[in-house]
Amino acid sequence: MPAPLLDKEELLSRVLAVFRAHGYDGASLARLQEATGLGRGSLYHHFPGGKEEMADLVLADVAAYFEAEVLAPLAEDGPLSTRLDRVVMAFDQFYEGGAQACLVDVLTIGDAQRTFGPKAAALMDALAGAIKDALIRAGQPEEVATGLAEDALIRLEGALVLVRARSDTGVFSRTLKRVADDLNAVPD
């Protein structure tokens, strides 16, 4: 049977699913072939740099998603509550209600930390910075806004870990709502 014709977006989505499920070290060529329906030669045709290139492209794709769906809305004008509603929907969609692992987490385990750690840190810093800036524009002092932004990300990442441990996506939904409520408590 011939390999399916996948557009780049679908191909990256399938590769992302493998990294989320198995981490960088566990994303074997066999698993990547199975997920994409492509043979070894076809995978290397699309990704001449192998698994490292796949992870780089997936991480860049995730960063672009967060730029468009989280950072940009936070930078817009308007009530903070309206912007946070969009951000909550974006987080919920990306993590499929908490059912999907954080790519930053799984790409910074073990030896992969050396390769992907700086890019993962840059993404997390951009998210924290965007939340902080939105809170400052809403009237919070910088030091308070910095703490609230870091706390929001810590709580969301922690919720994803609890979801995996408990197999209860409700943890993520509840945490996402509480984080949004706490950030919305800032007067506009």
PDB file of N, CA and C in Angstrom, residues 111-173:
ATOM      1  N   ASP A 111      19.092  13.922  27.853  1.00  0.00           N
ATOM      2  CA  ASP A 111      20.056  14.537  26.944  1.00  0.00           C
ATOM      3  C   ASP A 111      19.426  15.555  25.997  1.00  0.00           C
ATOM      4  N   ALA A 112      18.143  15.446  25.758  1.00  0.00           N
ATOM      5  CA  ALA A 112      17.461  16.394  24.872  1.00  0.00           C
ATOM      6  C   ALA A 112      17.513  17.812  25.427  1.00  0.00           C
ATOM      7  N   GLN A 113      17.696  17.953  26.738  1.00  0.00           N
ATOM      8  CA  GLN A 113      17.778  19.275  27.372  1.00  0.00           C
ATOM      9  C   GLN A 113      18.868  20.131  26.726  1.00  0.00           C
ATOM     10  N   ARG A 114      20.013  19.533  26.447  1.00  0.00           N
ATOM     11  CA  ARG A 114      21.114  20.302  25.848  1.00  0.00           C
ATOM     12  C   ARG A 114      20.727  20.868  24.488  1.00  0.00           C
ATOM     13  N   THR A 115      20.018  20.083  23.717  1.00  0.00           N
ATOM     14  CA  THR A 115      19.666  20.495  22.365  1.00  0.00           C
ATOM     15  C   THR A 115      18.475  21.443  22.345  1.00  0.00           C
ATOM     16  N   PHE A 116      17.439  21.122  23.111  1.00  0.00           N
ATOM     17  CA  PHE A 116      16.189  21.868  23.001  1.00  0.00           C
ATOM     18  C   PHE A 116      15.904  22.790  24.182  1.00  0.00           C
ATOM     19  N   GLY A 117      16.684  22.682  25.242  1.00  0.00           N
ATOM     20  CA  GLY A 117      16.460  23.495  26.426  1.00  0.00           C
ATOM     21  C   GLY A 117      16.415  24.993  26.159  1.00  0.00           C
ATOM     22  N   PRO A 118      17.390  25.540  25.421  1.00  0.00           N
ATOM     23  CA  PRO A 118      17.357  26.990  25.174  1.00  0.00           C
ATOM     24  C   PRO A 118      16.106  27.452  24.408  1.00  0.00           C
ATOM     25  N   LYS A 119      15.678  26.674  23.423  1.00  0.00           N
ATOM     26  CA  LYS A 119      14.474  27.048  22.667  1.00  0.00           C
ATOM     27  C   LYS A 119      13.226  26.895  23.527  1.00  0.00           C
ATOM     28  N   ALA A 120      13.201  25.849  24.337  1.00  0.00           N
ATOM     29  CA  ALA A 120      12.067  25.639  25.234  1.00  0.00           C
ATOM     30  C   ALA A 120      11.997  26.759  26.263  1.00  0.00           C
ATOM     31  N   ALA A 121      13.151  27.146  26.800  1.00  0.00           N
ATOM     32  CA  ALA A 121      13.192  28.250  27.771  1.00  0.00           C
ATOM     33  C   ALA A 121      12.727  29.550  27.132  1.00  0.00           C
ATOM     34  N   ALA A 122      13.125  29.785  25.894  1.00  0.00           N
ATOM     35  CA  ALA A 122      12.714  31.010  25.197  1.00  0.00           C
ATOM     36  C   ALA A 122      11.194  31.055  25.028  1.00  0.00           C
ATOM     37  N   LEU A 123      10.599  29.915  24.726  1.00  0.00           N
ATOM     38  CA  LEU A 123       9.142  29.868  24.585  1.00  0.00           C
ATOM     39  C   LEU A 123       8.462  30.138  25.921  1.00  0.00           C
ATOM     40  N   MET A 124       8.944  29.510  26.978  1.00  0.00           N
ATOM     41  CA  MET A 124       8.342  29.734  28.297  1.00  0.00           C
ATOM     42  C   MET A 124       8.544  31.177  28.749  1.00  0.00           C
ATOM     43  N   ASP A 125       9.715  31.747  28.471  1.00  0.00           N
ATOM     44  CA  ASP A 125       9.966  33.149  28.821  1.00  0.00           C
ATOM     45  C   ASP A 125       9.041  34.085  28.042  1.00  0.00           C
ATOM     46  N   ALA A 126       8.798  33.761  26.784  1.00  0.00           N
ATOM     47  CA  ALA A 126       7.886  34.589  25.974  1.00  0.00           C
ATOM     48  C   ALA A 126       6.465  34.533  26.534  1.00  0.00           C
ATOM     49  N   LEU A 127       6.024  33.340  26.933  1.00  0.00           N
ATOM     50  CA  LEU A 127       4.687  33.212  27.520  1.00  0.00           C
ATOM     51  C   LEU A 127       4.586  33.986  28.827  1.00  0.00           C
ATOM     52  N   ALA A 128       5.574  33.806  29.715  1.00  0.00           N
ATOM     53  CA  ALA A 128       5.561  34.519  30.991  1.00  0.00           C
ATOM     54  C   ALA A 128       5.631  36.029  30.757  1.00  0.00           C
ATOM     55  N   GLY A 129       6.457  36.441  29.818  1.00  0.00           N
ATOM     56  CA  GLY A 129       6.592  37.873  29.515  1.00  0.00           C
ATOM     57  C   GLY A 129       5.312  38.484  28.983  1.00  0.00           C
ATOM     58  N   ALA A 130       4.608  37.753  28.138  1.00  0.00           N
ATOM     59  CA  ALA A 130       3.356  38.271  27.580  1.00  0.00           C
ATOM     60  C   ALA A 130       2.288  38.403  28.656  1.00  0.00           C
ATOM     61  N   ILE A 131       2.219  37.427  29.552  1.00  0.00           N
ATOM     62  CA  ILE A 131       1.253  37.501  30.656  1.00  0.00           C
ATOM     63  C   ILE A 131       1.619  38.667  31.565  1.00  0.00           C
ATOM     64  N   LYS A 132       2.897  38.773  31.896  1.00  0.00           N
ATOM     65  CA  LYS A 132       3.372  39.856  32.760  1.00  0.00           C
ATOM     66  C   LYS A 132       3.039  41.220  32.149  1.00  0.00           C
ATOM     67  N   ASP A 133       3.351  41.397  30.869  1.00  0.00           N
ATOM     68  CA  ASP A 133       3.094  42.682  30.211  1.00  0.00           C
ATOM     69  C   ASP A 133       1.602  43.019  30.200  1.00  0.00           C
ATOM     70  N   ALA A 134       0.769  42.025  29.978  1.00  0.00           N
ATOM     71  CA  ALA A 134      -0.684  42.265  29.982  1.00  0.00           C
ATOM     72  C   ALA A 134      -1.147  42.693  31.371  1.00  0.00           C
ATOM     73  N   LEU A 135      -0.585  42.070  32.394  1.00  0.00           N
ATOM     74  CA  LEU A 135      -0.956  42.426  33.767  1.00  0.00           C
ATOM     75  C   LEU A 135      -0.467  43.822  34.138  1.00  0.00           C
ATOM     76  N   ILE A 136       0.712  44.187  33.685  1.00  0.00           N
ATOM     77  CA  ILE A 136       1.229  45.540  33.937  1.00  0.00           C
ATOM     78  C   ILE A 136       0.328  46.567  33.271  1.00  0.00           C
ATOM     79  N   ARG A 137      -0.057  46.297  32.026  1.00  0.00           N
ATOM     80  CA  ARG A 137      -0.955  47.217  31.319  1.00  0.00           C
ATOM     81  C   ARG A 137      -2.311  47.312  32.011  1.00  0.00           C
ATOM     82  N   ALA A 138      -2.685  46.264  32.762  1.00  0.00           N
ATOM     83  CA  ALA A 138      -3.958  46.269  33.484  1.00  0.00           C
ATOM     84  C   ALA A 138      -3.827  46.909  34.869  1.00  0.00           C
ATOM     85  N   GLY A 139      -2.601  47.328  35.225  1.00  0.00           N
ATOM     86  CA  GLY A 139      -2.453  48.058  36.474  1.00  0.00           C
ATOM     87  C   GLY A 139      -1.643  47.397  37.565  1.00  0.00           C
ATOM     88  N   GLN A 140      -1.131  46.188  37.325  1.00  0.00           N
ATOM     89  CA  GLN A 140      -0.325  45.517  38.347  1.00  0.00           C
ATOM     90  C   GLN A 140       1.102  46.079  38.343  1.00  0.00           C
ATOM     91  N   PRO A 141       1.709  46.213  39.519  1.00  0.00           N
ATOM     92  CA  PRO A 141       3.130  46.571  39.565  1.00  0.00           C
ATOM     93  C   PRO A 141       3.959  45.444  38.921  1.00  0.00           C
ATOM     94  N   GLU A 142       5.106  45.804  38.378  1.00  0.00           N
ATOM     95  CA  GLU A 142       5.919  44.843  37.634  1.00  0.00           C
ATOM     96  C   GLU A 142       6.284  43.609  38.454  1.00  0.00           C
ATOM     97  N   GLU A 143       6.697  43.799  39.713  1.00  0.00           N
ATOM     98  CA  GLU A 143       7.121  42.637  40.506  1.00  0.00           C
ATOM     99  C   GLU A 143       5.947  41.700  40.800  1.00  0.00           C
ATOM    100  N   VAL A 144       4.767  42.257  41.005  1.00  0.00           N
ATOM    101  CA  VAL A 144       3.573  41.441  41.233  1.00  0.00           C
ATOM    102  C   VAL A 144       3.197  40.714  39.940  1.00  0.00           C
ATOM    103  N   ALA A 145       3.233  41.440  38.827  1.00  0.00           N
ATOM    104  CA  ALA A 145       2.895  40.850  37.526  1.00  0.00           C
ATOM    105  C   ALA A 145       3.848  39.714  37.168  1.00  0.00           C
ATOM    106  N   THR A 146       5.129  39.882  37.473  1.00  0.00           N
ATOM    107  CA  THR A 146       6.114  38.839  37.196  1.00  0.00           C
ATOM    108  C   THR A 146       5.777  37.579  37.980  1.00  0.00           C
ATOM    109  N   GLY A 147       5.476  37.730  39.258  1.00  0.00           N
ATOM    110  CA  GLY A 147       5.125  36.581  40.092  1.00  0.00           C
ATOM    111  C   GLY A 147       3.849  35.894  39.641  1.00  0.00           C
ATOM    112  N   LEU A 148       2.847  36.684  39.293  1.00  0.00           N
ATOM    113  CA  LEU A 148       1.579  36.103  38.827  1.00  0.00           C
ATOM    114  C   LEU A 148       1.770  35.335  37.518  1.00  0.00           C
ATOM    115  N   ALA A 149       2.584  35.872  36.616  1.00  0.00           N
ATOM    116  CA  ALA A 149       2.823  35.214  35.326  1.00  0.00           C
ATOM    117  C   ALA A 149       3.555  33.888  35.526  1.00  0.00           C
ATOM    118  N   GLU A 150       4.599  33.911  36.346  1.00  0.00           N
ATOM    119  CA  GLU A 150       5.333  32.672  36.612  1.00  0.00           C
ATOM    120  C   GLU A 150       4.439  31.652  37.306  1.00  0.00           C
ATOM    121  N   ASP A 151       3.660  32.115  38.279  1.00  0.00           N
ATOM    122  CA  ASP A 151       2.759  31.220  39.006  1.00  0.00           C
ATOM    123  C   ASP A 151       1.735  30.584  38.063  1.00  0.00           C
ATOM    124  N   ALA A 152       1.225  31.359  37.119  1.00  0.00           N
ATOM    125  CA  ALA A 152       0.239  30.830  36.168  1.00  0.00           C
ATOM    126  C   ALA A 152       0.832  29.668  35.369  1.00  0.00           C
ATOM    127  N   LEU A 153       2.049  29.853  34.863  1.00  0.00           N
ATOM    128  CA  LEU A 153       2.677  28.789  34.077  1.00  0.00           C
ATOM    129  C   LEU A 153       3.032  27.577  34.933  1.00  0.00           C
ATOM    130  N   ILE A 154       3.496  27.829  36.150  1.00  0.00           N
ATOM    131  CA  ILE A 154       3.813  26.719  37.054  1.00  0.00           C
ATOM    132  C   ILE A 154       2.558  25.896  37.339  1.00  0.00           C
ATOM    133  N   ARG A 155       1.457  26.565  37.588  1.00  0.00           N
ATOM    134  CA  ARG A 155       0.209  25.862  37.893  1.00  0.00           C
ATOM    135  C   ARG A 155      -0.287  25.062  36.694  1.00  0.00           C
ATOM    136  N   LEU A 156      -0.206  25.637  35.499  1.00  0.00           N
ATOM    137  CA  LEU A 156      -0.671  24.923  34.305  1.00  0.00           C
ATOM    138  C   LEU A 156       0.219  23.716  34.010  1.00  0.00           C
ATOM    139  N   GLU A 157       1.530  23.890  34.102  1.00  0.00           N
ATOM    140  CA  GLU A 157       2.439  22.766  33.872  1.00  0.00           C
ATOM    141  C   GLU A 157       2.234  21.687  34.932  1.00  0.00           C
ATOM    142  N   GLY A 158       2.064  22.099  36.175  1.00  0.00           N
ATOM    143  CA  GLY A 158       1.803  21.138  37.245  1.00  0.00           C
ATOM    144  C   GLY A 158       0.510  20.384  37.026  1.00  0.00           C
ATOM    145  N   ALA A 159      -0.497  21.081  36.517  1.00  0.00           N
ATOM    146  CA  ALA A 159      -1.775  20.429  36.238  1.00  0.00           C
ATOM    147  C   ALA A 159      -1.608  19.347  35.171  1.00  0.00           C
ATOM    148  N   LEU A 160      -0.768  19.613  34.166  1.00  0.00           N
ATOM    149  CA  LEU A 160      -0.535  18.609  33.125  1.00  0.00           C
ATOM    150  C   LEU A 160       0.144  17.366  33.699  1.00  0.00           C
ATOM    151  N   VAL A 161       1.029  17.557  34.659  1.00  0.00           N
ATOM    152  CA  VAL A 161       1.670  16.415  35.318  1.00  0.00           C
ATOM    153  C   VAL A 161       0.628  15.623  36.112  1.00  0.00           C
ATOM    154  N   LEU A 162      -0.233  16.325  36.853  1.00  0.00           N
ATOM    155  CA  LEU A 162      -1.276  15.635  37.621  1.00  0.00           C
ATOM    156  C   LEU A 162      -2.239  14.879  36.708  1.00  0.00           C
ATOM    157  N   VAL A 163      -2.548  15.460  35.563  1.00  0.00           N
ATOM    158  CA  VAL A 163      -3.426  14.769  34.610  1.00  0.00           C
ATOM    159  C   VAL A 163      -2.808  13.437  34.221  1.00  0.00           C
ATOM    160  N   ARG A 164      -1.505  13.452  33.905  1.00  0.00           N
ATOM    161  CA  ARG A 164      -0.832  12.199  33.523  1.00  0.00           C
ATOM    162  C   ARG A 164      -0.840  11.208  34.675  1.00  0.00           C
ATOM    163  N   ALA A 165      -0.591  11.699  35.880  1.00  0.00           N
ATOM    164  CA  ALA A 165      -0.517  10.804  37.038  1.00  0.00           C
ATOM    165  C   ALA A 165      -1.876  10.221  37.393  1.00  0.00           C
ATOM    166  N   ARG A 166      -2.900  11.026  37.301  1.00  0.00           N
ATOM    167  CA  ARG A 166      -4.235  10.602  37.741  1.00  0.00           C
ATOM    168  C   ARG A 166      -5.155  10.157  36.608  1.00  0.00           C
ATOM    169  N   SER A 167      -4.766  10.420  35.384  1.00  0.00           N
ATOM    170  CA  SER A 167      -5.656  10.172  34.231  1.00  0.00           C
ATOM    171  C   SER A 167      -6.977  10.909  34.419  1.00  0.00           C
ATOM    172  N   ASP A 168      -6.885  12.168  34.832  1.00  0.00           N
ATOM    173  CA  ASP A 168      -8.071  12.990  35.100  1.00  0.00           C
ATOM    174  C   ASP A 168      -7.878  14.360  34.460  1.00  0.00           C
ATOM    175  N   THR A 169      -8.425  14.535  33.260  1.00  0.00           N
ATOM    176  CA  THR A 169      -8.269  15.813  32.558  1.00  0.00           C
ATOM    177  C   THR A 169      -9.001  16.957  33.263  1.00  0.00           C
ATOM    178  N   GLY A 170      -9.899  16.619  34.167  1.00  0.00           N
ATOM    179  CA  GLY A 170     -10.592  17.656  34.924  1.00  0.00           C
ATOM    180  C   GLY A 170      -9.631  18.516  35.728  1.00  0.00           C
ATOM    181  N   VAL A 171      -8.492  17.945  36.127  1.00  0.00           N
ATOM    182  CA  VAL A 171      -7.475  18.711  36.853  1.00  0.00           C
ATOM    183  C   VAL A 171      -7.036  19.910  36.019  1.00  0.00           C
ATOM    184  N   PHE A 172      -6.773  19.671  34.736  1.00  0.00           N
ATOM    185  CA  PHE A 172      -6.317  20.755  33.862  1.00  0.00           C
ATOM    186  C   PHE A 172      -7.422  21.789  33.672  1.00  0.00           C
ATOM    187  N   SER A 173      -8.631  21.334  33.407  1.00  0.00           N
ATOM    188  CA  SER A 173      -9.751  22.271  33.200  1.00  0.00           C
ATOM    189  C   SER A 173      -9.970  23.144  34.421  1.00  0.00           C
TER     190      SER A 173
END
